[in-house]
Amino acid sequence: MSAEELARIRADFAVLDQQVNGHPLVYLDSGATSQKPRQVLDVEREYYERHNSAVHRGAHTLAALATEAFEDARATVARFVGARENEIVWTSNATEALNLLAYSFSNASLGRGGEASARFRLTEGDEIVVTEQEHHANLIPWQELAARTGATLRFIPVDDTGALALDDLESIITERAKIVAFTHVSNVLGSINPVDVLVARSRAVGAYVVLDACQSVPHMAIDFAALDVDFAAFSGHKMLAPTGIGVLYGRSELLDAMPPFLTGGSMITTVTMEKADYLPAPQRFEAGTQRVSQAIALAAAADYLSAIGMDRIESHEAALGARLAQGLAAIEGVRLLGPAAGTERVGIASFDIGGIHSHDVGQFLDDRGIAVRVGHHCAQPLHRRLGITSSTRASAYVYSTEAEVDVFLAGVADTITFFGPRS
C-alpha cells in the first residue's frame, strides 16, 4: 500500500487527526475496537435522516425502504464472508452470537425444537472442546452449556509460546466430542490457527465446528463455506462499523433445525395462547425490533474494506505486525508473546516487561498520545499459562502506519528507561 493511498485512507478517519496529551494520536488499539470512516458514519446518519422506520412490519413507504436496506445489508455482509443471505443472523456483537448458539444447543438438549433439533442435544458423556487461547466470549458460554447439560469441557493446550499443541489432537477431539470451538486468530498473540487441521479432525468424529472470527474477518479475506465451519461469530465494531452489531453465521440447514434463543415478536409465523410457530432462519433468531442502522453501517464498512481489497489489507497489516514483533523483540527487557519475530501473524503484538505492570506501560504510552490495550484482554487462562497476569497489546489496522509503529517502539524503550531496570 503506497504512502499516498494510506494518506487518503487516513483522511477518512477524522478521529486520527488530533492530539492527545500534546502528541499526535497513535491509535494502536484496533484489536479492541476500530475507528470509523466518514463513509460509514454518513450511511448511518442518512438512514436516520431519510429512512428511519421499523423493518418487517408496516405497509408504508419508509417501512419498505428500511426493510429493503436492512436485507440488502444482510446480502452484502453474506458476500463479504462467503455465505448465503439466510446464513447471516444479526446480533448485538460476537459475544451475543456465541451465547445465542450455546443456548440453542441448551434448548435442544431440553427437548425444545422437536425431532429436528435432536442432533444438537448434549448429555452426560458428550464433550465440548475449546482451546487454551480463547477469549472469554468463546469459553464461558461453553462452560455454562456443559454445566447445564452434564457434558464435559475439554481443552486443546498451548505450548510455552502460546501456540496450539496439536500433537495429541486425536486424544482430545474424540468420538465423544459434540462441539469444537476455537479462535481463528488469537486476540492476544496475533497468531493464525490451522483451521483446516481442526476442521478435519472435527469432521472425522462428527463434531460441530464453531469459529471465533472476530480477529480474522476484519483483517483478511474470509470464506466461511470454504473454511467448512458450521458456525462462526464476528463483531462489526472491530471492522469499521458501529458498536451494537454482530453476526452469527451458521449453515442454513443447521440454523433451520435449531430452536431459538430469544423469543417474541418478528420471529414467529403464528401464535396462540398455548404455543408459537417460528419462522425459518435467520428471522427465528432475530426477535424484537432490530438494530437496523447498525446493520446498514456494517454493510457500508464491508464495502469500504472490499474497495481497498482484503488481500491488500492483510498484506499491509502483516508487514506492520512483523515490524511490531521484530521491534519489540529487539528491546532489552521486553518479552514478546506468541510467535517468534518473523513468524506469520496479523497486525497484533503483545508483550510483557518484567517488573513493570502493563497498566503503568499503558499510562506512560498514553502520556505520549499512544493508545494500546493493557490487562488480560479477556483471556485470563492464556495469560496464566504464559506465567503472567497481564500484558500490553498493540494492534494495527488498515489506517495504521510504519511511522506510528516506530513511535510506539520508541515509547516502549523509553518506558523501560523511565521505570529503570526491573527483575
PDB file of C-alpha atoms in Angstrom, residues 13 19 21 89 146 161 163 172 182 266 268 312-313 320 375 415:
ATOM      1  CA  PHE A  13     -10.972   8.918   9.806  1.00  0.00           C
ATOM      2  CA  GLN A  19      -3.513  15.466  19.503  1.00  0.00           C
ATOM      3  CA  ASN A  21      -1.705  14.874  25.721  1.00  0.00           C
ATOM      4  CA  VAL A  89     -28.068 -13.759  11.794  1.00  0.00           C
ATOM      5  CA  ALA A 146     -21.515 -28.035  29.911  1.00  0.00           C
ATOM      6  CA  THR A 161       4.857 -19.703  23.184  1.00  0.00           C
ATOM      7  CA  ALA A 163       0.763 -21.861  20.041  1.00  0.00           C
ATOM      8  CA  ILE A 172      -8.611 -34.618  22.761  1.00  0.00           C
ATOM      9  CA  PHE A 182     -11.781 -22.264  18.605  1.00  0.00           C
ATOM     10  CA  SER A 266     -40.827 -10.726  14.460  1.00  0.00           C
ATOM     11  CA  ILE A 268     -42.962 -16.181  14.534  1.00  0.00           C
ATOM     12  CA  ARG A 312      -4.021  -5.862   0.303  1.00  0.00           C
ATOM     13  CA  ILE A 313      -5.221  -5.075   3.822  1.00  0.00           C
ATOM     14  CA  LEU A 320       3.028  -3.876  10.417  1.00  0.00           C
ATOM     15  CA  GLY A 375      -4.631  -6.139  31.069  1.00  0.00           C
ATOM     16  CA  THR A 415       9.141   3.268  29.300  1.00  0.00           C
TER      17      THR A 415
END
